[in-house]
Short mmCIF file of C-alpha atoms in Angstrom, two decimals:
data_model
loop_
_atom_site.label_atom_id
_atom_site.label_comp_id
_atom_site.label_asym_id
_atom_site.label_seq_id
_atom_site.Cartn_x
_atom_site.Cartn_y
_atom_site.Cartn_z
CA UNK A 1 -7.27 -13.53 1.14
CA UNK A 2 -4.96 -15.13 3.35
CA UNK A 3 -4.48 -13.78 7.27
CA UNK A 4 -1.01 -13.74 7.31
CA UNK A 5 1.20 -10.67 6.66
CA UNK A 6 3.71 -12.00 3.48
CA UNK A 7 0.84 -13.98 2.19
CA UNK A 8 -1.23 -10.42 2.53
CA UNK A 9 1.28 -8.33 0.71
CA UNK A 10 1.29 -11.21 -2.37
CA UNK A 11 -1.83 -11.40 -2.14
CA UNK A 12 -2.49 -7.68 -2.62
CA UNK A 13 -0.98 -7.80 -5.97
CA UNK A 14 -3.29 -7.32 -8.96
CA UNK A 15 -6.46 -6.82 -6.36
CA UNK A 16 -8.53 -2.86 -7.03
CA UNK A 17 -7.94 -0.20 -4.51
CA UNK A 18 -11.22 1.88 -4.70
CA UNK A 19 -12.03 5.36 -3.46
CA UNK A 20 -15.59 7.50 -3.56
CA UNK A 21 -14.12 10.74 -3.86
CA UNK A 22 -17.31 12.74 -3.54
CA UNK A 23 -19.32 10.58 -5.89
CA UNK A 24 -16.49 10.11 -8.14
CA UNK A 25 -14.81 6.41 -8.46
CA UNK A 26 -10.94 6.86 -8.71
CA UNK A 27 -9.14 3.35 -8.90
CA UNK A 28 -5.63 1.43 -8.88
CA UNK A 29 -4.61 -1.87 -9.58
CA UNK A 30 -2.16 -2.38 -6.57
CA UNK A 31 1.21 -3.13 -8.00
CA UNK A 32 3.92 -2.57 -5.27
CA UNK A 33 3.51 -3.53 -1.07
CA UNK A 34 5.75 -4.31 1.63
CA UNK A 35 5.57 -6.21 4.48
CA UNK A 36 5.89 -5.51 7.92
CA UNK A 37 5.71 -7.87 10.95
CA UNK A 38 5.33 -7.63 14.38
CA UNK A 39 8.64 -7.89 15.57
CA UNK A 40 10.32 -6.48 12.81
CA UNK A 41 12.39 -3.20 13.86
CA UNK A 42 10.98 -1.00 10.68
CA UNK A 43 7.74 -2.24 11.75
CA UNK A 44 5.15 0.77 13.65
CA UNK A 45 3.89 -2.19 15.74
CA UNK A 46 7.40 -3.02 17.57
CA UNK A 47 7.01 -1.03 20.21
CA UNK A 48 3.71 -2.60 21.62
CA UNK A 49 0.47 -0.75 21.11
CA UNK A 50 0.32 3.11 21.11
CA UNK A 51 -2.56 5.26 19.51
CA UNK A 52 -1.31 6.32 16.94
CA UNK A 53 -0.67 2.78 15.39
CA UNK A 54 -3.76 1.17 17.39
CA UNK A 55 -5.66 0.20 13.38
CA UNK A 56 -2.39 -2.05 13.00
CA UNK A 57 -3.47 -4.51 16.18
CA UNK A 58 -7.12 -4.72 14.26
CA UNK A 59 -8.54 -8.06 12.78
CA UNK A 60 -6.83 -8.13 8.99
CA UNK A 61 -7.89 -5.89 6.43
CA UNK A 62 -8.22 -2.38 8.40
CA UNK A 63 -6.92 1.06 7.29
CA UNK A 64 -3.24 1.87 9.56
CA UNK A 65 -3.44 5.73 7.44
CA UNK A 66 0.04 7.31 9.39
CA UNK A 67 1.47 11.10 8.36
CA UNK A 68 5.31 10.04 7.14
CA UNK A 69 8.25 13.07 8.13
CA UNK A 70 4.90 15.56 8.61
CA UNK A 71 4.53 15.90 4.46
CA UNK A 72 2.53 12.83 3.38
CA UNK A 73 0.23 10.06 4.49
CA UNK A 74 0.46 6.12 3.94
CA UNK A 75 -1.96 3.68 3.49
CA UNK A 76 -1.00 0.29 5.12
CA UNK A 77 -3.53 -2.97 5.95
CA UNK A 78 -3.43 -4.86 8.95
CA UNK A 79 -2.29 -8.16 8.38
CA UNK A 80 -3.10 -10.66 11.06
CA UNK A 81 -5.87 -11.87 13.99
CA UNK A 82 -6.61 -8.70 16.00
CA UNK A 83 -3.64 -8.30 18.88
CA UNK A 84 -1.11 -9.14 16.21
CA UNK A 85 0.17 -5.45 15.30
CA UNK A 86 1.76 -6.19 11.35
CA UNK A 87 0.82 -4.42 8.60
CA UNK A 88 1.14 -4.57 4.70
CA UNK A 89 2.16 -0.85 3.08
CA UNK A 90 0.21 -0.05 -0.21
CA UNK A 91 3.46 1.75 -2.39
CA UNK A 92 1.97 1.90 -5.77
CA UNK A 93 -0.86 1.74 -8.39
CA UNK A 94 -1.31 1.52 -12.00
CA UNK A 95 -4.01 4.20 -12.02
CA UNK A 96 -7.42 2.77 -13.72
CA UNK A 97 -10.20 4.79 -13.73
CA UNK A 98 -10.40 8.78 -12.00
CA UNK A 99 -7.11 9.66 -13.02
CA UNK A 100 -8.26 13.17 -14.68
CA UNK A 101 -9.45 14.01 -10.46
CA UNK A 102 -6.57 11.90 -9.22
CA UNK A 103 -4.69 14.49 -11.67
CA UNK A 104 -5.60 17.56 -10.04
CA UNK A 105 -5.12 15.69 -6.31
CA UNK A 106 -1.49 15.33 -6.98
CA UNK A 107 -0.47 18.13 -9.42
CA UNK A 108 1.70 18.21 -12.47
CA UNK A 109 3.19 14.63 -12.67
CA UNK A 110 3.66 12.03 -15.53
CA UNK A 111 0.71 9.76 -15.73
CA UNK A 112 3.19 6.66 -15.06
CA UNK A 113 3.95 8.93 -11.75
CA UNK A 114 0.42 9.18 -10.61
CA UNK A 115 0.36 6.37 -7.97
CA UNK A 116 3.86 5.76 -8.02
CA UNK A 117 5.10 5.57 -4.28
CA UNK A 118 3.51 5.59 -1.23
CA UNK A 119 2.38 9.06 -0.36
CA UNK A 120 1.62 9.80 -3.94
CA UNK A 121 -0.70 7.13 -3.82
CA UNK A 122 -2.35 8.50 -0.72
CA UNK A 123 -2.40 12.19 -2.21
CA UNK A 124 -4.07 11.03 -5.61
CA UNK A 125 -7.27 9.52 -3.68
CA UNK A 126 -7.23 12.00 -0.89
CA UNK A 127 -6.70 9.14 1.78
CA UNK A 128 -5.86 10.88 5.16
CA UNK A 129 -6.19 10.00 9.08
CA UNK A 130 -9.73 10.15 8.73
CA UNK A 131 -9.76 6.88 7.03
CA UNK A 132 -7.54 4.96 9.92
CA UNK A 133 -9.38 2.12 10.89
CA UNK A 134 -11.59 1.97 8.16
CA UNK A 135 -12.39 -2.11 7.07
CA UNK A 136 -10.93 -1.97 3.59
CA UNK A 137 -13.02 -4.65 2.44
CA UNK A 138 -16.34 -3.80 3.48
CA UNK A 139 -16.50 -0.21 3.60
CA UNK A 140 -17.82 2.15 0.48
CA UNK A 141 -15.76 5.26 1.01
CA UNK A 142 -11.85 3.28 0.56
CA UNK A 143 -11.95 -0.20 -0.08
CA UNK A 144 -10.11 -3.24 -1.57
CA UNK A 145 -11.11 -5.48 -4.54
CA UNK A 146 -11.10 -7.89 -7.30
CA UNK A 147 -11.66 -7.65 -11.05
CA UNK A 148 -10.26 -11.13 -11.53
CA UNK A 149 -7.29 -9.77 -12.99
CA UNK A 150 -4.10 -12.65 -12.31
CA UNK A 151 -0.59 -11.65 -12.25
CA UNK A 152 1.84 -13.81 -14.35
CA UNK A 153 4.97 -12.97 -12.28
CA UNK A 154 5.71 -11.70 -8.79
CA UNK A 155 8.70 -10.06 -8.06
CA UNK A 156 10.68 -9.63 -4.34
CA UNK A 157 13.43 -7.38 -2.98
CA UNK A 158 14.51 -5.74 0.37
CA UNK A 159 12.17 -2.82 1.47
CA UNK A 160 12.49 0.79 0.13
CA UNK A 161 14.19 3.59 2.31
CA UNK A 162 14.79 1.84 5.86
CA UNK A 163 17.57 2.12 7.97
CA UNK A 164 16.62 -0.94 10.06
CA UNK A 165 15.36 -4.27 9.11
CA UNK A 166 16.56 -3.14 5.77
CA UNK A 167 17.99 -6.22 4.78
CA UNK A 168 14.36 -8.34 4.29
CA UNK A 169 13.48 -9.18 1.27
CA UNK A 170 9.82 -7.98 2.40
CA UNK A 171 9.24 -5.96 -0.75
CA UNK A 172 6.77 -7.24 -3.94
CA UNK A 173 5.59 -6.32 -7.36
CA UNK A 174 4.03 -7.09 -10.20
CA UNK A 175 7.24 -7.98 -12.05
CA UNK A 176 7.27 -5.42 -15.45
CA UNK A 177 5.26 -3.00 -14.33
CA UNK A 178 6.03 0.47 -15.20
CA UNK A 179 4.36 2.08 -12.38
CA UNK A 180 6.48 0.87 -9.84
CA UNK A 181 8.25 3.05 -7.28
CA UNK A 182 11.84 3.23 -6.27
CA UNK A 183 15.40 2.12 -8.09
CA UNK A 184 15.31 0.32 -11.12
CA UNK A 185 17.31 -2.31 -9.99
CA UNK A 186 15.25 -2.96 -7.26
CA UNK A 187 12.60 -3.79 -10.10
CA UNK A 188 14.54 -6.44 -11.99
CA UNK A 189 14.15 -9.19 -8.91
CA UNK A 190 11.56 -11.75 -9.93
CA UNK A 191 10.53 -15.21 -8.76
CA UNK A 192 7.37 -17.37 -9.36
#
């Protein structure tokens, strides 16, 4: 995986996020992430180190687990050598195994809503503040992985619901994918 926050958040694409919820497996193919550097206004790091965002300033591949407007948490990965506060925000899944208990996590929603956006995501495998910090890829409660799944096509935009930095194209996705989150049109911006 590379070390590097836009390599991170292609990188991402495809990979397995994994969660033991009580002895129960429920799984995602990630299939939506944004980046978000250092000195990048949307960015929790830009301020310098606080504790609340402390897991962002951790070796790549940590937990950053924040509550969003006090209604839902999101899951983010630290992206860089430790001291280098960027992060990569998990916004979707295309739910693979444990949806029936991912179901009842999240309520009444259309399976293709399931994991679709950020603090859906986090609701469906119970991911909270307790897993902040947490190494994503060598932990066995939350973790990160590979099925050797490839993805044909990656698509890029500008980020989802900022008011600064909005402008970056800092946003990917598998390109087709009906799980994604946000405006359609949004969707429809591919490259290879």
């Amino acid at each position: 995986m590379p070390s590097d926050t836009v390599g991170l958040a292609r990188a991402l694409l495809g990979k397995v996020l994994v969660r033991d919820i009580d002895g129960v497996i429920a799984a995602g193919r990630i299939v939506e992430t944004e980046a978000y550097l250092q000195h990048d206004p949307a960015c929790h790091a830009f301020g310098g180190m606080t504790a609340r965002n402390r897991s962002l300033f951790l070796d790549y591949g940590h937990a950053y687990v924040y509550l969003c407007y006090g209604t839902s948490y999101l899951l983010n990965v630290s992206s860089e050598t430790g001291g280098i506060g960027s992060g990569v925000l998990l916004r979707a899944l295309e739910p693979l195994c444990g949806s029936a208990h991912m179901q009842r996590n999240v309520g009444h929603v259309q399976p293709k809503d399931l994991t679709r956006g950020p603090g859906r995501l986090t609701a469906a495998l119970r991911v909270d503040r307790r897993h902040d910090g947490l190494n994503l890829f060598t932990n066995k409660q939350l973790w990160i992985g590979s099925d050797g799944h490839s993805i044909k096509s990656i698509g890029e935009s500008v980020r989802i619901g900022l008011t600064k930095g909005a402008d970056q194209r800092l946003r990917f996705f598998v390109a087709g994918s009906r799980y994604l989150s946000g405006p359609r049109k949004l969707n429809q911006s591919t490259e290879k």
